[in-house]
Amino acid sequence: MFVICGCYSALEQGGEHNYTRFFSALCKLNYIKVAKNTETRSHIEDMSYPPPSRLARTSNTITGDESPSMEWDGTSDTCCNDNLEVPSQKAPTLESGDSDLDNDQDGMFQEDAESILSESGTETIKGYENVILREGEAITPPRQQSPPEERKPEETFRIHPDGKISEEEVREAMLEFVKAHCCYGSRPAKQMTITTILNVCALHYQLETFTETRSVSQDHEPLYTNSVDGPRNGVAPSPWQIDVEPDELFSNHTKSIEVPHTSTVRGCHICQSTGSVMCAYCNGTGQVLCILCGGTGMYTVGYTDTDGSYKTRLQMCYSCAASGRKICLSCGGSGKITCGTCEGRRRLRWYIRLTAQFENELSDYILQKTDLPDECIRDVGGVTVFEQTLPFVWPISCHPETEINENSLRIFNHHQNSWQDRRKLQQRQRLRAVPVNEANYTWKDVSTKFWVYGNERKVYSPDYPHQCCCGCTVL
Ligand SMILES: [Zn+2]
Ligand SMILES: [Zn+2]
Ligand SMILES: [Zn+2]
C-alpha cells in the first residue's frame, strides 16, 4: 500500500485544474480513494484489497457512549469530494437496482478482477471502522442509572406455615432415607426414641442480575444476490442502538444478528477473486503419481518359465500408459478447485455481525440456625415469601431478621458494582422459607440427632448408627 500525504496542499498551489486532472487520472487507474472529510482529504491511499491481516489489525474501540447521532456521509464512492470534477466510479456496494450481476452469463462474474478489487475491499462502515475479523471485544454499554429511591415498591412478606411435622412423620422420613441407602440397617430408625423435635425455618435469599454483553465482528458469505443492504440505505445503528430481545429472561444464551446497512461487496481474498484455488491434492499440477507403478511407468510381474522356474519381468504400466502419472481426480486435471470461501462466486458480501451474550448472575444467602449445613437448603423446596422482578430491585430492608436485610444489601451492592462492561437488563430477588425439623433421638447407647428439611422432607443424618448392615466398610 502506498500513501501519498500532502499532495492536496501541493496541488492546491497549482490551481483547481491541475488538482482535478491529477485525481481524475488516479481514479481512472482505480487505485485511489479520497476521503470526503476535509480534514483528511489530502490522504490518498492505495485501495488494493487488503490482506486478511489488515482486517484483523486493531482492537475494537467502539463504546456505547458514542453519540447516537453519528452520521454516515453517504458518499462511499471513490473520489467523493463534491468539489472535484472526477469520473464517476463503480460503487463497491451493490444497492438495489444495481445491474452489475445481471450481466453474469455463466454464474461467474465477468468483470475484470482489478475493477472488483479497486476499492470495495477497503470500504468502511461509519462507527465500525476498527471492527476485527472474528471475535470482537465487548463494547461498553451506555451508562445506566438506578431508579430514584421514592419509587421503591412496598415490601410485604407472605405469611408461611412453619412446616412443623409430627414424630410419626419424622420417623417415616428417616425410614425412607434408610431405604434409599442399601447398606443402612432399618432397626435404629424403627426402634429409636425421638426425644424432641425442634422446628425452625431457614431463609434463603437470592438475587439474580440478568446481563447482556455486546460485541461486533466482521463476517462474510459468498455473494449470491444482486443487492445488499449497504451504507447507502442508511446510517448503520451503533451496537447498543439495535434491538436484540433475549429469548428468555434469567437464562444464559447468545444471539447473533447482522447490523443493518453494513454490507459491502468485496473480491474474495482467498482466491484473489478468481473463484478457484490451487488443488491441494496435486499441488496444482493436475496430476498425481500412479499408485500401481509408483511413478516409474513400469511394474514387475512374475511368471513361470517353460522350464518350470519362477521368473519376473518388467512390464509397462497399463494404468498410467507408462507415464507414471495420472490425472488428479480431485480437480479433474485442472490443478484448481472451486474456492470454498466464495463458493466460486469470486466476490463476498462482508457485513458487521452483532453478538449479544446474555448471562445470569446469581448470588444467595442462607440463614439457618441449626447445625444442618446451610448448602442443604439451597436445592430443596420451600415457600416463596417475597419475590420482586424489576429492571433494578431495591434491597430488602424491612424483614424482621436483620441478617436478611444486611445480606440483601451486601449482595445488592456487589451486583451493582460488578459487570460494568455489561448492560443489566433485569433483576430478580426472592426470599424463600424452608422448613427444617431437628429430631433428637436415642437408640441403645447412642444419643444424637438428624434433620428433616425442605418440602420434600429430605433427611440429613451423618451419624446414623447402623450405616452398614453386612459388615462392609462404608466410605
Ligand atoms: Zn503407472
Ligand atoms: Zn488436483
Ligand atoms: Zn474465493
PDB file of N, CA, C and O in Angstrom, residues 4-54:
ATOM      1  N   ILE A   4       0.007   8.709  -0.203  1.00  0.00           N
ATOM      2  CA  ILE A   4       0.589   9.987  -0.575  1.00  0.00           C
ATOM      3  C   ILE A   4      -0.041  11.039   0.306  1.00  0.00           C
ATOM      4  O   ILE A   4      -1.241  11.248   0.271  1.00  0.00           O
ATOM      5  N   CYS A   5       0.749  11.627   1.125  1.00  0.00           N
ATOM      6  CA  CYS A   5       0.230  12.652   2.019  1.00  0.00           C
ATOM      7  C   CYS A   5       0.695  14.014   1.538  1.00  0.00           C
ATOM      8  O   CYS A   5       1.779  14.168   0.994  1.00  0.00           O
ATOM      9  N   GLY A   6      -0.111  14.989   1.777  1.00  0.00           N
ATOM     10  CA  GLY A   6       0.298  16.350   1.479  1.00  0.00           C
ATOM     11  C   GLY A   6       0.150  16.719   0.031  1.00  0.00           C
ATOM     12  O   GLY A   6       0.469  17.834  -0.370  1.00  0.00           O
ATOM     13  N   CYS A   7      -0.323  15.768  -0.807  1.00  0.00           N
ATOM     14  CA  CYS A   7      -0.460  16.067  -2.224  1.00  0.00           C
ATOM     15  C   CYS A   7      -1.501  17.136  -2.466  1.00  0.00           C
ATOM     16  O   CYS A   7      -1.380  17.944  -3.369  1.00  0.00           O
ATOM     17  N   TYR A   8      -2.519  17.071  -1.631  1.00  0.00           N
ATOM     18  CA  TYR A   8      -3.612  18.010  -1.848  1.00  0.00           C
ATOM     19  C   TYR A   8      -3.135  19.450  -1.720  1.00  0.00           C
ATOM     20  O   TYR A   8      -3.343  20.284  -2.576  1.00  0.00           O
ATOM     21  N   SER A   9      -2.380  19.669  -0.635  1.00  0.00           N
ATOM     22  CA  SER A   9      -1.923  21.034  -0.423  1.00  0.00           C
ATOM     23  C   SER A   9      -0.969  21.444  -1.532  1.00  0.00           C
ATOM     24  O   SER A   9      -0.992  22.576  -2.008  1.00  0.00           O
ATOM     25  N   ALA A  10      -0.150  20.499  -1.992  1.00  0.00           N
ATOM     26  CA  ALA A  10       0.791  20.822  -3.056  1.00  0.00           C
ATOM     27  C   ALA A  10       0.049  21.160  -4.325  1.00  0.00           C
ATOM     28  O   ALA A  10       0.377  22.111  -5.031  1.00  0.00           O
ATOM     29  N   LEU A  11      -0.955  20.375  -4.608  1.00  0.00           N
ATOM     30  CA  LEU A  11      -1.695  20.593  -5.840  1.00  0.00           C
ATOM     31  C   LEU A  11      -2.530  21.857  -5.787  1.00  0.00           C
ATOM     32  O   LEU A  11      -2.778  22.486  -6.801  1.00  0.00           O
ATOM     33  N   GLU A  12      -2.956  22.186  -4.569  1.00  0.00           N
ATOM     34  CA  GLU A  12      -3.744  23.402  -4.452  1.00  0.00           C
ATOM     35  C   GLU A  12      -2.956  24.608  -4.954  1.00  0.00           C
ATOM     36  O   GLU A  12      -3.503  25.560  -5.486  1.00  0.00           O
ATOM     37  N   GLN A  13      -1.644  24.507  -4.747  1.00  0.00           N
ATOM     38  CA  GLN A  13      -0.815  25.610  -5.220  1.00  0.00           C
ATOM     39  C   GLN A  13      -0.945  25.778  -6.731  1.00  0.00           C
ATOM     40  O   GLN A  13      -0.859  26.856  -7.278  1.00  0.00           O
ATOM     41  N   GLY A  14      -1.140  24.658  -7.415  1.00  0.00           N
ATOM     42  CA  GLY A  14      -1.178  24.700  -8.874  1.00  0.00           C
ATOM     43  C   GLY A  14      -2.548  24.987  -9.430  1.00  0.00           C
ATOM     44  O   GLY A  14      -2.758  24.915 -10.638  1.00  0.00           O
ATOM     45  N   GLY A  15      -3.504  25.253  -8.584  1.00  0.00           N
ATOM     46  CA  GLY A  15      -4.828  25.618  -9.083  1.00  0.00           C
ATOM     47  C   GLY A  15      -5.734  24.410  -9.207  1.00  0.00           C
ATOM     48  O   GLY A  15      -5.302  23.258  -9.194  1.00  0.00           O
ATOM     49  N   GLU A  16      -7.005  24.679  -9.319  1.00  0.00           N
ATOM     50  CA  GLU A  16      -8.017  23.628  -9.320  1.00  0.00           C
ATOM     51  C   GLU A  16      -7.907  22.724 -10.537  1.00  0.00           C
ATOM     52  O   GLU A  16      -8.167  21.547 -10.475  1.00  0.00           O
ATOM     53  N   HIS A  17      -7.470  23.275 -11.644  1.00  0.00           N
ATOM     54  CA  HIS A  17      -7.420  22.492 -12.876  1.00  0.00           C
ATOM     55  C   HIS A  17      -6.445  21.322 -12.737  1.00  0.00           C
ATOM     56  O   HIS A  17      -6.768  20.168 -12.992  1.00  0.00           O
ATOM     57  N   ASN A  18      -5.228  21.647 -12.266  1.00  0.00           N
ATOM     58  CA  ASN A  18      -4.241  20.584 -12.087  1.00  0.00           C
ATOM     59  C   ASN A  18      -4.716  19.563 -11.066  1.00  0.00           C
ATOM     60  O   ASN A  18      -4.513  18.362 -11.207  1.00  0.00           O
ATOM     61  N   TYR A  19      -5.286  20.074 -10.052  1.00  0.00           N
ATOM     62  CA  TYR A  19      -5.782  19.208  -8.980  1.00  0.00           C
ATOM     63  C   TYR A  19      -6.798  18.186  -9.507  1.00  0.00           C
ATOM     64  O   TYR A  19      -6.729  16.993  -9.267  1.00  0.00           O
ATOM     65  N   THR A  20      -7.737  18.676 -10.277  1.00  0.00           N
ATOM     66  CA  THR A  20      -8.779  17.811 -10.818  1.00  0.00           C
ATOM     67  C   THR A  20      -8.190  16.777 -11.758  1.00  0.00           C
ATOM     68  O   THR A  20      -8.531  15.596 -11.706  1.00  0.00           O
ATOM     69  N   ARG A  21      -7.272  17.226 -12.586  1.00  0.00           N
ATOM     70  CA  ARG A  21      -6.672  16.277 -13.543  1.00  0.00           C
ATOM     71  C   ARG A  21      -5.922  15.184 -12.816  1.00  0.00           C
ATOM     72  O   ARG A  21      -5.953  14.015 -13.178  1.00  0.00           O
ATOM     73  N   PHE A  22      -5.240  15.595 -11.778  1.00  0.00           N
ATOM     74  CA  PHE A  22      -4.459  14.611 -11.024  1.00  0.00           C
ATOM     75  C   PHE A  22      -5.348  13.524 -10.422  1.00  0.00           C
ATOM     76  O   PHE A  22      -5.106  12.327 -10.540  1.00  0.00           O
ATOM     77  N   PHE A  23      -6.435  13.962  -9.816  1.00  0.00           N
ATOM     78  CA  PHE A  23      -7.342  12.988  -9.211  1.00  0.00           C
ATOM     79  C   PHE A  23      -8.062  12.159 -10.243  1.00  0.00           C
ATOM     80  O   PHE A  23      -8.303  10.972 -10.058  1.00  0.00           O
ATOM     81  N   SER A  24      -8.416  12.778 -11.331  1.00  0.00           N
ATOM     82  CA  SER A  24      -9.102  12.028 -12.378  1.00  0.00           C
ATOM     83  C   SER A  24      -8.222  10.904 -12.884  1.00  0.00           C
ATOM     84  O   SER A  24      -8.663   9.780 -13.099  1.00  0.00           O
ATOM     85  N   ALA A  25      -6.955  11.219 -13.063  1.00  0.00           N
ATOM     86  CA  ALA A  25      -6.037  10.203 -13.581  1.00  0.00           C
ATOM     87  C   ALA A  25      -5.917   9.048 -12.612  1.00  0.00           C
ATOM     88  O   ALA A  25      -5.969   7.884 -12.996  1.00  0.00           O
ATOM     89  N   LEU A  26      -5.780   9.353 -11.348  1.00  0.00           N
ATOM     90  CA  LEU A  26      -5.653   8.284 -10.366  1.00  0.00           C
ATOM     91  C   LEU A  26      -6.924   7.467 -10.256  1.00  0.00           C
ATOM     92  O   LEU A  26      -6.902   6.255 -10.111  1.00  0.00           O
ATOM     93  N   CYS A  27      -8.049   8.126 -10.346  1.00  0.00           N
ATOM     94  CA  CYS A  27      -9.312   7.406 -10.238  1.00  0.00           C
ATOM     95  C   CYS A  27      -9.498   6.473 -11.409  1.00  0.00           C
ATOM     96  O   CYS A  27     -10.024   5.369 -11.280  1.00  0.00           O
ATOM     97  N   LYS A  28      -9.068   6.897 -12.587  1.00  0.00           N
ATOM     98  CA  LYS A  28      -9.215   6.032 -13.758  1.00  0.00           C
ATOM     99  C   LYS A  28      -8.416   4.759 -13.563  1.00  0.00           C
ATOM    100  O   LYS A  28      -8.747   3.698 -14.060  1.00  0.00           O
ATOM    101  N   LEU A  29      -7.320   4.896 -12.872  1.00  0.00           N
ATOM    102  CA  LEU A  29      -6.489   3.721 -12.625  1.00  0.00           C
ATOM    103  C   LEU A  29      -7.070   2.847 -11.518  1.00  0.00           C
ATOM    104  O   LEU A  29      -6.535   1.803 -11.196  1.00  0.00           O
ATOM    105  N   ASN A  30      -8.172   3.283 -10.950  1.00  0.00           N
ATOM    106  CA  ASN A  30      -8.819   2.506  -9.884  1.00  0.00           C
ATOM    107  C   ASN A  30      -7.896   2.260  -8.714  1.00  0.00           C
ATOM    108  O   ASN A  30      -7.882   1.199  -8.116  1.00  0.00           O
ATOM    109  N   TYR A  31      -7.063   3.180  -8.403  1.00  0.00           N
ATOM    110  CA  TYR A  31      -6.089   2.939  -7.360  1.00  0.00           C
ATOM    111  C   TYR A  31      -6.353   3.724  -6.095  1.00  0.00           C
ATOM    112  O   TYR A  31      -5.772   3.471  -5.065  1.00  0.00           O
ATOM    113  N   ILE A  32      -7.191   4.740  -6.177  1.00  0.00           N
ATOM    114  CA  ILE A  32      -7.240   5.607  -5.011  1.00  0.00           C
ATOM    115  C   ILE A  32      -8.644   5.799  -4.490  1.00  0.00           C
ATOM    116  O   ILE A  32      -9.625   5.559  -5.173  1.00  0.00           O
ATOM    117  N   LYS A  33      -8.667   6.225  -3.290  1.00  0.00           N
ATOM    118  CA  LYS A  33      -9.908   6.671  -2.686  1.00  0.00           C
ATOM    119  C   LYS A  33      -9.580   7.959  -1.943  1.00  0.00           C
ATOM    120  O   LYS A  33      -8.553   8.061  -1.298  1.00  0.00           O
ATOM    121  N   VAL A  34     -10.440   8.936  -2.084  1.00  0.00           N
ATOM    122  CA  VAL A  34     -10.185  10.201  -1.411  1.00  0.00           C
ATOM    123  C   VAL A  34     -11.231  10.377  -0.335  1.00  0.00           C
ATOM    124  O   VAL A  34     -12.422  10.254  -0.583  1.00  0.00           O
ATOM    125  N   ALA A  35     -10.779  10.629   0.860  1.00  0.00           N
ATOM    126  CA  ALA A  35     -11.722  10.811   1.951  1.00  0.00           C
ATOM    127  C   ALA A  35     -12.467  12.115   1.765  1.00  0.00           C
ATOM    128  O   ALA A  35     -11.911  13.110   1.342  1.00  0.00           O
ATOM    129  N   LYS A  36     -13.769  12.105   2.073  1.00  0.00           N
ATOM    130  CA  LYS A  36     -14.571  13.310   1.918  1.00  0.00           C
ATOM    131  C   LYS A  36     -14.233  14.332   2.997  1.00  0.00           C
ATOM    132  O   LYS A  36     -14.261  15.526   2.785  1.00  0.00           O
ATOM    133  N   ASN A  37     -13.923  13.770   4.160  1.00  0.00           N
ATOM    134  CA  ASN A  37     -13.647  14.655   5.276  1.00  0.00           C
ATOM    135  C   ASN A  37     -12.578  15.667   4.889  1.00  0.00           C
ATOM    136  O   ASN A  37     -11.500  15.322   4.444  1.00  0.00           O
ATOM    137  N   THR A  38     -12.891  16.936   5.057  1.00  0.00           N
ATOM    138  CA  THR A  38     -11.944  17.964   4.631  1.00  0.00           C
ATOM    139  C   THR A  38     -10.674  17.935   5.444  1.00  0.00           C
ATOM    140  O   THR A  38      -9.636  18.409   5.004  1.00  0.00           O
ATOM    141  N   GLU A  39     -10.769  17.356   6.656  1.00  0.00           N
ATOM    142  CA  GLU A  39      -9.571  17.279   7.467  1.00  0.00           C
ATOM    143  C   GLU A  39      -8.578  16.271   6.889  1.00  0.00           C
ATOM    144  O   GLU A  39      -7.405  16.330   7.144  1.00  0.00           O
ATOM    145  N   THR A  40      -9.105  15.301   6.182  1.00  0.00           N
ATOM    146  CA  THR A  40      -8.238  14.214   5.754  1.00  0.00           C
ATOM    147  C   THR A  40      -8.197  14.053   4.249  1.00  0.00           C
ATOM    148  O   THR A  40      -7.660  13.086   3.757  1.00  0.00           O
ATOM    149  N   ARG A  41      -8.711  14.957   3.512  1.00  0.00           N
ATOM    150  CA  ARG A  41      -8.820  14.710   2.092  1.00  0.00           C
ATOM    151  C   ARG A  41      -7.476  14.755   1.382  1.00  0.00           C
ATOM    152  O   ARG A  41      -7.384  14.441   0.209  1.00  0.00           O
ATOM    153  N   SER A  42      -6.442  15.171   2.058  1.00  0.00           N
ATOM    154  CA  SER A  42      -5.148  15.150   1.416  1.00  0.00           C
ATOM    155  C   SER A  42      -4.527  13.758   1.437  1.00  0.00           C
ATOM    156  O   SER A  42      -3.462  13.560   0.896  1.00  0.00           O
ATOM    157  N   HIS A  43      -5.217  12.807   2.047  1.00  0.00           N
ATOM    158  CA  HIS A  43      -4.672  11.448   2.099  1.00  0.00           C
ATOM    159  C   HIS A  43      -5.192  10.638   0.933  1.00  0.00           C
ATOM    160  O   HIS A  43      -6.387  10.496   0.753  1.00  0.00           O
ATOM    161  N   ILE A  44      -4.290  10.168   0.170  1.00  0.00           N
ATOM    162  CA  ILE A  44      -4.667   9.358  -0.979  1.00  0.00           C
ATOM    163  C   ILE A  44      -4.077   7.976  -0.750  1.00  0.00           C
ATOM    164  O   ILE A  44      -2.894   7.823  -0.546  1.00  0.00           O
ATOM    165  N   GLU A  45      -4.919   6.992  -0.759  1.00  0.00           N
ATOM    166  CA  GLU A  45      -4.427   5.674  -0.398  1.00  0.00           C
ATOM    167  C   GLU A  45      -4.563   4.706  -1.550  1.00  0.00           C
ATOM    168  O   GLU A  45      -5.481   4.781  -2.343  1.00  0.00           O
ATOM    169  N   ASP A  46      -3.638   3.820  -1.575  1.00  0.00           N
ATOM    170  CA  ASP A  46      -3.766   2.682  -2.470  1.00  0.00           C
ATOM    171  C   ASP A  46      -4.896   1.826  -1.933  1.00  0.00           C
ATOM    172  O   ASP A  46      -4.886   1.429  -0.793  1.00  0.00           O
ATOM    173  N   MET A  47      -5.902   1.560  -2.721  1.00  0.00           N
ATOM    174  CA  MET A  47      -7.050   0.834  -2.223  1.00  0.00           C
ATOM    175  C   MET A  47      -7.062  -0.597  -2.719  1.00  0.00           C
ATOM    176  O   MET A  47      -8.109  -1.191  -2.887  1.00  0.00           O
ATOM    177  N   SER A  48      -5.902  -1.157  -3.013  1.00  0.00           N
ATOM    178  CA  SER A  48      -5.855  -2.567  -3.360  1.00  0.00           C
ATOM    179  C   SER A  48      -6.421  -3.359  -2.207  1.00  0.00           C
ATOM    180  O   SER A  48      -6.333  -2.948  -1.066  1.00  0.00           O
ATOM    181  N   TYR A  49      -6.936  -4.496  -2.500  1.00  0.00           N
ATOM    182  CA  TYR A  49      -7.571  -5.279  -1.453  1.00  0.00           C
ATOM    183  C   TYR A  49      -6.581  -5.582  -0.340  1.00  0.00           C
ATOM    184  O   TYR A  49      -5.472  -6.020  -0.597  1.00  0.00           O
ATOM    185  N   PRO A  50      -6.974  -5.309   0.907  1.00  0.00           N
ATOM    186  CA  PRO A  50      -6.022  -5.537   1.989  1.00  0.00           C
ATOM    187  C   PRO A  50      -5.907  -7.024   2.302  1.00  0.00           C
ATOM    188  O   PRO A  50      -6.888  -7.750   2.164  1.00  0.00           O
ATOM    189  N   PRO A  51      -4.746  -7.457   2.736  1.00  0.00           N
ATOM    190  CA  PRO A  51      -4.628  -8.848   3.172  1.00  0.00           C
ATOM    191  C   PRO A  51      -5.464  -9.049   4.416  1.00  0.00           C
ATOM    192  O   PRO A  51      -5.770  -8.089   5.118  1.00  0.00           O
ATOM    193  N   PRO A  52      -5.835 -10.314   4.721  1.00  0.00           N
ATOM    194  CA  PRO A  52      -6.671 -10.572   5.899  1.00  0.00           C
ATOM    195  C   PRO A  52      -6.084  -9.985   7.164  1.00  0.00           C
ATOM    196  O   PRO A  52      -6.805  -9.568   8.046  1.00  0.00           O
ATOM    197  N   SER A  53      -4.746  -9.936   7.258  1.00  0.00           N
ATOM    198  CA  SER A  53      -4.138  -9.422   8.481  1.00  0.00           C
ATOM    199  C   SER A  53      -4.550  -7.982   8.729  1.00  0.00           C
ATOM    200  O   SER A  53      -4.663  -7.530   9.845  1.00  0.00           O
ATOM    201  N   ARG A  54      -4.830  -7.260   7.633  1.00  0.00           N
ATOM    202  CA  ARG A  54      -5.222  -5.872   7.804  1.00  0.00           C
ATOM    203  C   ARG A  54      -6.614  -5.778   8.414  1.00  0.00           C
ATOM    204  O   ARG A  54      -6.924  -4.872   9.165  1.00  0.00           O
TER     205      ARG A  54
END
